[in-house]
Amino acid sequence: MDLRPHLRVPPGSPVRMQDLDPRATPGMEGLSTRDAKDRAEQEVAANADRMAVLQQRLFAENRRALLIVLQGMDTSGKDGTIRAAFSGLNQQGCHVTSFKKPSEDEADRDFLWRIHAAAPPKGEIGIFNRAHYEDVLIVRVHEMVPQGVWERRYAIINDFERYLSVTGTTVLKFYLHISRAEQRERLLARLADPEKRWKFSMQDIAERARWDDYMEAYRAALERCSTEHAPWHVIPSDRKWYRNWAVSEIVRATLEEMDPMIPPTDLDPASIDIPE
Amino acid sequence: MDLRPHLRVPPGSPVRMQDLDPRATPGMEGLSTRDAKDRAEQEVAANADRMAVLQQRLFAENRRALLIVLQGMDTSGKDGTIRAAFSGLNQQGCHVTSFKKPSEDEADRDFLWRIHAAAPPKGEIGIFNRAHYEDVLIVRVHEMVPQGVWERRYAIINDFERYLSVTGTTVLKFYLHISRAEQRERLLARLADPEKRWKFSMQDIAERARWDDYMEAYRAALERCSTEHAPWHVIPSDRKWYRNWAVSEIVRATLEEMDPMIPPTDLDPASIDIPE
């Protein structure tokens, strides 16, 4: 099904974070949790197969690209979504870029410099694990630049994404929405598991203390940067199975709509001789 | 099982292409084709799961890298191997680079410049679809540079790969070996399938006419560049199921041997309080 109308932030409309339910399951109404999970699992697998076919066509067509942006609080599941929802994509033709603290070189440039450099080439799918939105999220929350600077960025981002869009790159943005209580559970689980403990940092707790500031920064980004050419989708992410399913459905539906075409060829197979 | 001793080109030993059987199935002795295929399929799936765990540890360890080099004639299955044998790897932390005709910028540099730039960072797995070997394969066959230039490259490549190896990157090289007859079948199949016809180019036939020259160029590369620090493996590739299994086994065995470790942490989970 096409979940986009259910989860998209309508361009130009106000966003209230308290109205976004991290445990909602739009598209799964009337199903028991067990049935919904079963259905989600089956459809994620079917979508993976279908996405492999569509990706191959996108690559053959070599005319357009797809950019997927993932944002969300710590533990919201950006890494897990990449593992679970995109497993069908061929490594070749799909590149994940994780944006961390800018290097010295990057910090010496405008904030979109490193982002633009990582934009997917024609025929490919790019996945951004965090992206230019960090420059209106962590940067705003920690006041790393004056308000006058980050305030201008929303319009700059919209212009940049429109530019990507008109030059052939479909831009799909996902905000993985978790609750404060769920984050606590996940941090505790991370600490408890020796295979995952290395991911834990005391910094996570410091960031968590700014939860409300982050929610206000996300609110502004969702409200001001959900556009016709690059809409935001809010993915309820307290339940991992729903999060994976919703992202998988939206990516598949977007690729279907892009409808990439194997380029026509003039070759007449019958006329071609391949010597022994 | 560890197929490496069976398929590795022993460093320093002569290579005769006619001794390499593209239909061989080392490690599957005594099994019917049906049983061998079943076993291969099961083990490729199990290896994918295992590789996912080991990749995660490699990433957490963040100290070493793995570089996988794929070379082979047109239709030998470089793309197919990436799809089939590496499906378990997380897109994040695994990057495929396809080396095509050098850009003007690249052609203005030494031949290893673009290769080095694409080497995997610590904690990651890099897959090269074609690589610096093109500079002693197509370049040699088509005499794009004088013999004196390509002759020097074997030693330069060995030095470069030793450098990668001592600085923490395990280098694993696969030559996908197909027969001339099998290539013909695959080119015909490509022509016959409307979803695949776009991959066909008349250039493929021109290159095929130089089969013997290519075999001599591969022979030299295998013989002169199979080293202790970066051995070549010859993968019999007329049967796709065997090719996928062999590559999957060798990559898994190599990761097991690397034995990446989750870094130890001083954190005492009991001492950490995560506020509600």
PDB file of C-alpha atoms in Angstrom, chain A residues 48-217:
ATOM      1  CA  ALA A  48      13.199  -6.223  -0.963  1.00  0.00           C
ATOM      2  CA  ASP A  49      12.764  -8.439  -4.035  1.00  0.00           C
ATOM      3  CA  ARG A  50      10.808  -5.785  -5.865  1.00  0.00           C
ATOM      4  CA  MET A  51      13.291  -3.045  -4.963  1.00  0.00           C
ATOM      5  CA  ALA A  52      16.109  -5.175  -6.393  1.00  0.00           C
ATOM      6  CA  VAL A  53      14.318  -5.256  -9.764  1.00  0.00           C
ATOM      7  CA  LEU A  54      13.527  -1.541  -9.730  1.00  0.00           C
ATOM      8  CA  GLN A  55      17.069  -0.646  -8.663  1.00  0.00           C
ATOM      9  CA  GLN A  56      18.462  -2.650 -11.567  1.00  0.00           C
ATOM     10  CA  ARG A  57      16.199  -0.721 -13.963  1.00  0.00           C
ATOM     11  CA  LEU A  58      17.185   2.599 -12.395  1.00  0.00           C
ATOM     12  CA  PHE A  59      20.815   1.640 -12.938  1.00  0.00           C
ATOM     13  CA  ALA A  60      20.191   0.575 -16.544  1.00  0.00           C
ATOM     14  CA  GLU A  61      18.228   3.740 -17.246  1.00  0.00           C
ATOM     15  CA  ASN A  62      21.113   5.818 -15.884  1.00  0.00           C
ATOM     16  CA  ARG A  63      19.138   9.039 -15.964  1.00  0.00           C
ATOM     17  CA  ARG A  64      17.838   9.690 -12.440  1.00  0.00           C
ATOM     18  CA  ALA A  65      18.805   9.038  -8.824  1.00  0.00           C
ATOM     19  CA  LEU A  66      17.103   8.481  -5.477  1.00  0.00           C
ATOM     20  CA  LEU A  67      18.310  10.082  -2.263  1.00  0.00           C
ATOM     21  CA  ILE A  68      17.024   8.767   1.055  1.00  0.00           C
ATOM     22  CA  VAL A  69      17.664  10.886   4.149  1.00  0.00           C
ATOM     23  CA  LEU A  70      17.391   9.317   7.617  1.00  0.00           C
ATOM     24  CA  GLN A  71      17.244  11.498  10.703  1.00  0.00           C
ATOM     25  CA  GLY A  72      16.252  10.737  14.259  1.00  0.00           C
ATOM     26  CA  MET A  73      17.387  10.850  17.872  1.00  0.00           C
ATOM     27  CA  ASP A  74      20.058   8.446  19.161  1.00  0.00           C
ATOM     28  CA  THR A  75      18.736   4.849  19.172  1.00  0.00           C
ATOM     29  CA  SER A  76      15.827   5.777  16.894  1.00  0.00           C
ATOM     30  CA  GLY A  77      17.044   3.042  14.531  1.00  0.00           C
ATOM     31  CA  LYS A  78      18.806   4.675  11.591  1.00  0.00           C
ATOM     32  CA  ASP A  79      21.358   1.842  11.400  1.00  0.00           C
ATOM     33  CA  GLY A  80      18.725  -0.825  11.975  1.00  0.00           C
ATOM     34  CA  THR A  81      16.502   0.581   9.240  1.00  0.00           C
ATOM     35  CA  ILE A  82      19.374   0.457   6.757  1.00  0.00           C
ATOM     36  CA  ARG A  83      19.997  -3.185   7.654  1.00  0.00           C
ATOM     37  CA  ALA A  84      16.368  -4.262   7.610  1.00  0.00           C
ATOM     38  CA  ALA A  85      14.570  -2.171   4.994  1.00  0.00           C
ATOM     39  CA  PHE A  86      17.266  -1.935   2.337  1.00  0.00           C
ATOM     40  CA  SER A  87      18.639  -5.474   2.425  1.00  0.00           C
ATOM     41  CA  GLY A  88      17.329  -6.126  -1.098  1.00  0.00           C
ATOM     42  CA  LEU A  89      19.343  -3.350  -2.659  1.00  0.00           C
ATOM     43  CA  ASN A  90      22.480  -4.356  -4.493  1.00  0.00           C
ATOM     44  CA  GLN A  91      25.576  -2.956  -2.795  1.00  0.00           C
ATOM     45  CA  GLN A  92      26.611  -1.906  -6.244  1.00  0.00           C
ATOM     46  CA  GLY A  93      24.579   1.157  -7.086  1.00  0.00           C
ATOM     47  CA  CYS A  94      23.637   1.935  -3.491  1.00  0.00           C
ATOM     48  CA  HIS A  95      25.896   3.931  -1.234  1.00  0.00           C
ATOM     49  CA  VAL A  96      25.392   4.823   2.426  1.00  0.00           C
ATOM     50  CA  THR A  97      27.040   7.982   3.729  1.00  0.00           C
ATOM     51  CA  SER A  98      27.170   8.597   7.486  1.00  0.00           C
ATOM     52  CA  PHE A  99      27.661  12.218   8.369  1.00  0.00           C
ATOM     53  CA  LYS A 100      29.555  12.699  11.591  1.00  0.00           C
ATOM     54  CA  LYS A 101      31.240  15.730  13.098  1.00  0.00           C
ATOM     55  CA  PRO A 102      32.663  17.654  10.112  1.00  0.00           C
ATOM     56  CA  SER A 103      36.378  17.239   9.473  1.00  0.00           C
ATOM     57  CA  GLU A 104      38.554  20.361   9.539  1.00  0.00           C
ATOM     58  CA  ASP A 105      38.402  20.473   5.749  1.00  0.00           C
ATOM     59  CA  GLU A 106      34.630  20.185   5.779  1.00  0.00           C
ATOM     60  CA  ALA A 107      34.204  22.726   8.544  1.00  0.00           C
ATOM     61  CA  ASP A 108      36.152  25.191   6.392  1.00  0.00           C
ATOM     62  CA  ARG A 109      33.473  24.988   3.703  1.00  0.00           C
ATOM     63  CA  ASP A 110      29.797  25.915   3.589  1.00  0.00           C
ATOM     64  CA  PHE A 111      27.583  23.353   5.327  1.00  0.00           C
ATOM     65  CA  LEU A 112      26.227  21.803   2.109  1.00  0.00           C
ATOM     66  CA  TRP A 113      29.657  21.208   0.550  1.00  0.00           C
ATOM     67  CA  ARG A 114      30.180  17.705   1.930  1.00  0.00           C
ATOM     68  CA  ILE A 115      26.516  16.871   1.419  1.00  0.00           C
ATOM     69  CA  HIS A 116      26.529  17.789  -2.253  1.00  0.00           C
ATOM     70  CA  ALA A 117      29.755  15.836  -2.797  1.00  0.00           C
ATOM     71  CA  ALA A 118      28.014  12.704  -1.519  1.00  0.00           C
ATOM     72  CA  ALA A 119      24.833  13.072  -3.628  1.00  0.00           C
ATOM     73  CA  PRO A 120      24.080   9.881  -5.585  1.00  0.00           C
ATOM     74  CA  PRO A 121      25.181   9.746  -9.230  1.00  0.00           C
ATOM     75  CA  LYS A 122      22.691   8.954 -12.002  1.00  0.00           C
ATOM     76  CA  GLY A 123      21.273   5.452 -11.805  1.00  0.00           C
ATOM     77  CA  GLU A 124      22.103   5.051  -8.131  1.00  0.00           C
ATOM     78  CA  ILE A 125      20.495   5.187  -4.705  1.00  0.00           C
ATOM     79  CA  GLY A 126      22.133   7.215  -1.954  1.00  0.00           C
ATOM     80  CA  ILE A 127      21.292   6.764   1.709  1.00  0.00           C
ATOM     81  CA  PHE A 128      22.281   9.506   4.139  1.00  0.00           C
ATOM     82  CA  ASN A 129      22.576   8.414   7.759  1.00  0.00           C
ATOM     83  CA  ARG A 130      22.141  11.893   9.248  1.00  0.00           C
ATOM     84  CA  ALA A 131      22.557  14.694   6.747  1.00  0.00           C
ATOM     85  CA  HIS A 132      22.491  18.456   6.310  1.00  0.00           C
ATOM     86  CA  TYR A 133      19.684  18.584   8.877  1.00  0.00           C
ATOM     87  CA  GLU A 134      22.301  18.202  11.599  1.00  0.00           C
ATOM     88  CA  ASP A 135      23.110  21.817  10.764  1.00  0.00           C
ATOM     89  CA  VAL A 136      19.692  22.874  12.035  1.00  0.00           C
ATOM     90  CA  LEU A 137      19.482  20.203  14.773  1.00  0.00           C
ATOM     91  CA  ILE A 138      22.599  19.615  16.892  1.00  0.00           C
ATOM     92  CA  VAL A 139      24.066  22.897  15.657  1.00  0.00           C
ATOM     93  CA  ARG A 140      20.960  24.788  16.721  1.00  0.00           C
ATOM     94  CA  VAL A 141      20.508  22.965  20.036  1.00  0.00           C
ATOM     95  CA  HIS A 142      24.126  23.561  21.024  1.00  0.00           C
ATOM     96  CA  GLU A 143      24.211  27.074  19.592  1.00  0.00           C
ATOM     97  CA  MET A 144      27.293  26.251  17.543  1.00  0.00           C
ATOM     98  CA  VAL A 145      26.489  29.125  15.208  1.00  0.00           C
ATOM     99  CA  PRO A 146      24.470  32.303  15.868  1.00  0.00           C
ATOM    100  CA  GLN A 147      20.700  32.120  15.384  1.00  0.00           C
ATOM    101  CA  GLY A 148      20.959  34.387  12.328  1.00  0.00           C
ATOM    102  CA  VAL A 149      23.048  31.730  10.629  1.00  0.00           C
ATOM    103  CA  TRP A 150      20.932  28.661  11.342  1.00  0.00           C
ATOM    104  CA  GLU A 151      17.719  30.581  10.665  1.00  0.00           C
ATOM    105  CA  ARG A 152      18.813  31.159   7.062  1.00  0.00           C
ATOM    106  CA  ARG A 153      19.582  27.486   6.570  1.00  0.00           C
ATOM    107  CA  TYR A 154      15.992  26.304   6.247  1.00  0.00           C
ATOM    108  CA  ALA A 155      15.510  28.314   3.064  1.00  0.00           C
ATOM    109  CA  ILE A 156      18.958  27.316   1.790  1.00  0.00           C
ATOM    110  CA  ILE A 157      18.120  23.642   2.366  1.00  0.00           C
ATOM    111  CA  ASN A 158      14.819  23.982   0.506  1.00  0.00           C
ATOM    112  CA  ASP A 159      16.595  25.591  -2.436  1.00  0.00           C
ATOM    113  CA  PHE A 160      19.269  22.882  -2.438  1.00  0.00           C
ATOM    114  CA  GLU A 161      16.745  20.055  -2.333  1.00  0.00           C
ATOM    115  CA  ARG A 162      14.710  21.675  -5.106  1.00  0.00           C
ATOM    116  CA  TYR A 163      17.887  21.875  -7.148  1.00  0.00           C
ATOM    117  CA  LEU A 164      18.577  18.159  -6.599  1.00  0.00           C
ATOM    118  CA  SER A 165      15.014  17.378  -7.497  1.00  0.00           C
ATOM    119  CA  VAL A 166      14.860  19.338 -10.766  1.00  0.00           C
ATOM    120  CA  THR A 167      18.210  17.905 -11.838  1.00  0.00           C
ATOM    121  CA  GLY A 168      16.875  14.363 -11.565  1.00  0.00           C
ATOM    122  CA  THR A 169      17.237  13.218  -7.961  1.00  0.00           C
ATOM    123  CA  THR A 170      14.126  12.196  -6.067  1.00  0.00           C
ATOM    124  CA  VAL A 171      14.548  13.224  -2.423  1.00  0.00           C
ATOM    125  CA  LEU A 172      12.819  11.167   0.266  1.00  0.00           C
ATOM    126  CA  LYS A 173      13.212  12.172   3.906  1.00  0.00           C
ATOM    127  CA  PHE A 174      12.405  10.070   6.972  1.00  0.00           C
ATOM    128  CA  TYR A 175      12.291  11.264  10.529  1.00  0.00           C
ATOM    129  CA  LEU A 176      12.352   8.197  12.803  1.00  0.00           C
ATOM    130  CA  HIS A 177      10.217   9.263  15.734  1.00  0.00           C
ATOM    131  CA  ILE A 178      10.758   7.576  19.095  1.00  0.00           C
ATOM    132  CA  SER A 179       9.518   8.468  22.544  1.00  0.00           C
ATOM    133  CA  ARG A 180      11.753   9.528  25.369  1.00  0.00           C
ATOM    134  CA  ALA A 181      10.734   6.423  27.338  1.00  0.00           C
ATOM    135  CA  GLU A 182      11.626   4.131  24.415  1.00  0.00           C
ATOM    136  CA  GLN A 183      15.036   5.755  24.104  1.00  0.00           C
ATOM    137  CA  ARG A 184      15.698   4.976  27.751  1.00  0.00           C
ATOM    138  CA  GLU A 185      14.783   1.324  27.202  1.00  0.00           C
ATOM    139  CA  ARG A 186      17.113   1.107  24.219  1.00  0.00           C
ATOM    140  CA  LEU A 187      20.028   2.758  25.989  1.00  0.00           C
ATOM    141  CA  LEU A 188      19.601   0.340  28.894  1.00  0.00           C
ATOM    142  CA  ALA A 189      19.491  -2.596  26.457  1.00  0.00           C
ATOM    143  CA  ARG A 190      22.623  -1.335  24.751  1.00  0.00           C
ATOM    144  CA  LEU A 191      24.433  -1.175  28.075  1.00  0.00           C
ATOM    145  CA  ALA A 192      23.264  -4.643  29.042  1.00  0.00           C
ATOM    146  CA  ASP A 193      24.468  -6.352  25.865  1.00  0.00           C
ATOM    147  CA  PRO A 194      28.244  -6.928  25.692  1.00  0.00           C
ATOM    148  CA  GLU A 195      28.097  -7.019  21.853  1.00  0.00           C
ATOM    149  CA  LYS A 196      26.440  -3.596  21.811  1.00  0.00           C
ATOM    150  CA  ARG A 197      27.980  -1.832  24.786  1.00  0.00           C
ATOM    151  CA  TRP A 198      30.684  -0.233  22.620  1.00  0.00           C
ATOM    152  CA  LYS A 199      27.981   1.856  20.967  1.00  0.00           C
ATOM    153  CA  PHE A 200      27.106   3.503  24.250  1.00  0.00           C
ATOM    154  CA  SER A 201      28.648   6.832  25.112  1.00  0.00           C
ATOM    155  CA  MET A 202      28.108   9.079  28.118  1.00  0.00           C
ATOM    156  CA  GLN A 203      27.450  11.741  25.517  1.00  0.00           C
ATOM    157  CA  ASP A 204      24.170   9.965  24.756  1.00  0.00           C
ATOM    158  CA  ILE A 205      22.942  10.879  28.229  1.00  0.00           C
ATOM    159  CA  ALA A 206      24.017  14.500  27.854  1.00  0.00           C
ATOM    160  CA  GLU A 207      22.133  14.756  24.554  1.00  0.00           C
ATOM    161  CA  ARG A 208      19.107  13.080  26.077  1.00  0.00           C
ATOM    162  CA  ALA A 209      18.976  15.838  28.681  1.00  0.00           C
ATOM    163  CA  ARG A 210      18.236  18.237  25.823  1.00  0.00           C
ATOM    164  CA  TRP A 211      15.288  16.189  24.580  1.00  0.00           C
ATOM    165  CA  ASP A 212      12.865  19.111  24.504  1.00  0.00           C
ATOM    166  CA  ASP A 213      15.299  21.359  22.642  1.00  0.00           C
ATOM    167  CA  TYR A 214      15.788  18.631  20.063  1.00  0.00           C
ATOM    168  CA  MET A 215      12.040  18.159  19.661  1.00  0.00           C
ATOM    169  CA  GLU A 216      11.684  21.882  18.987  1.00  0.00           C
ATOM    170  CA  ALA A 217      14.519  21.735  16.434  1.00  0.00           C
TER     171      ALA A 217
END
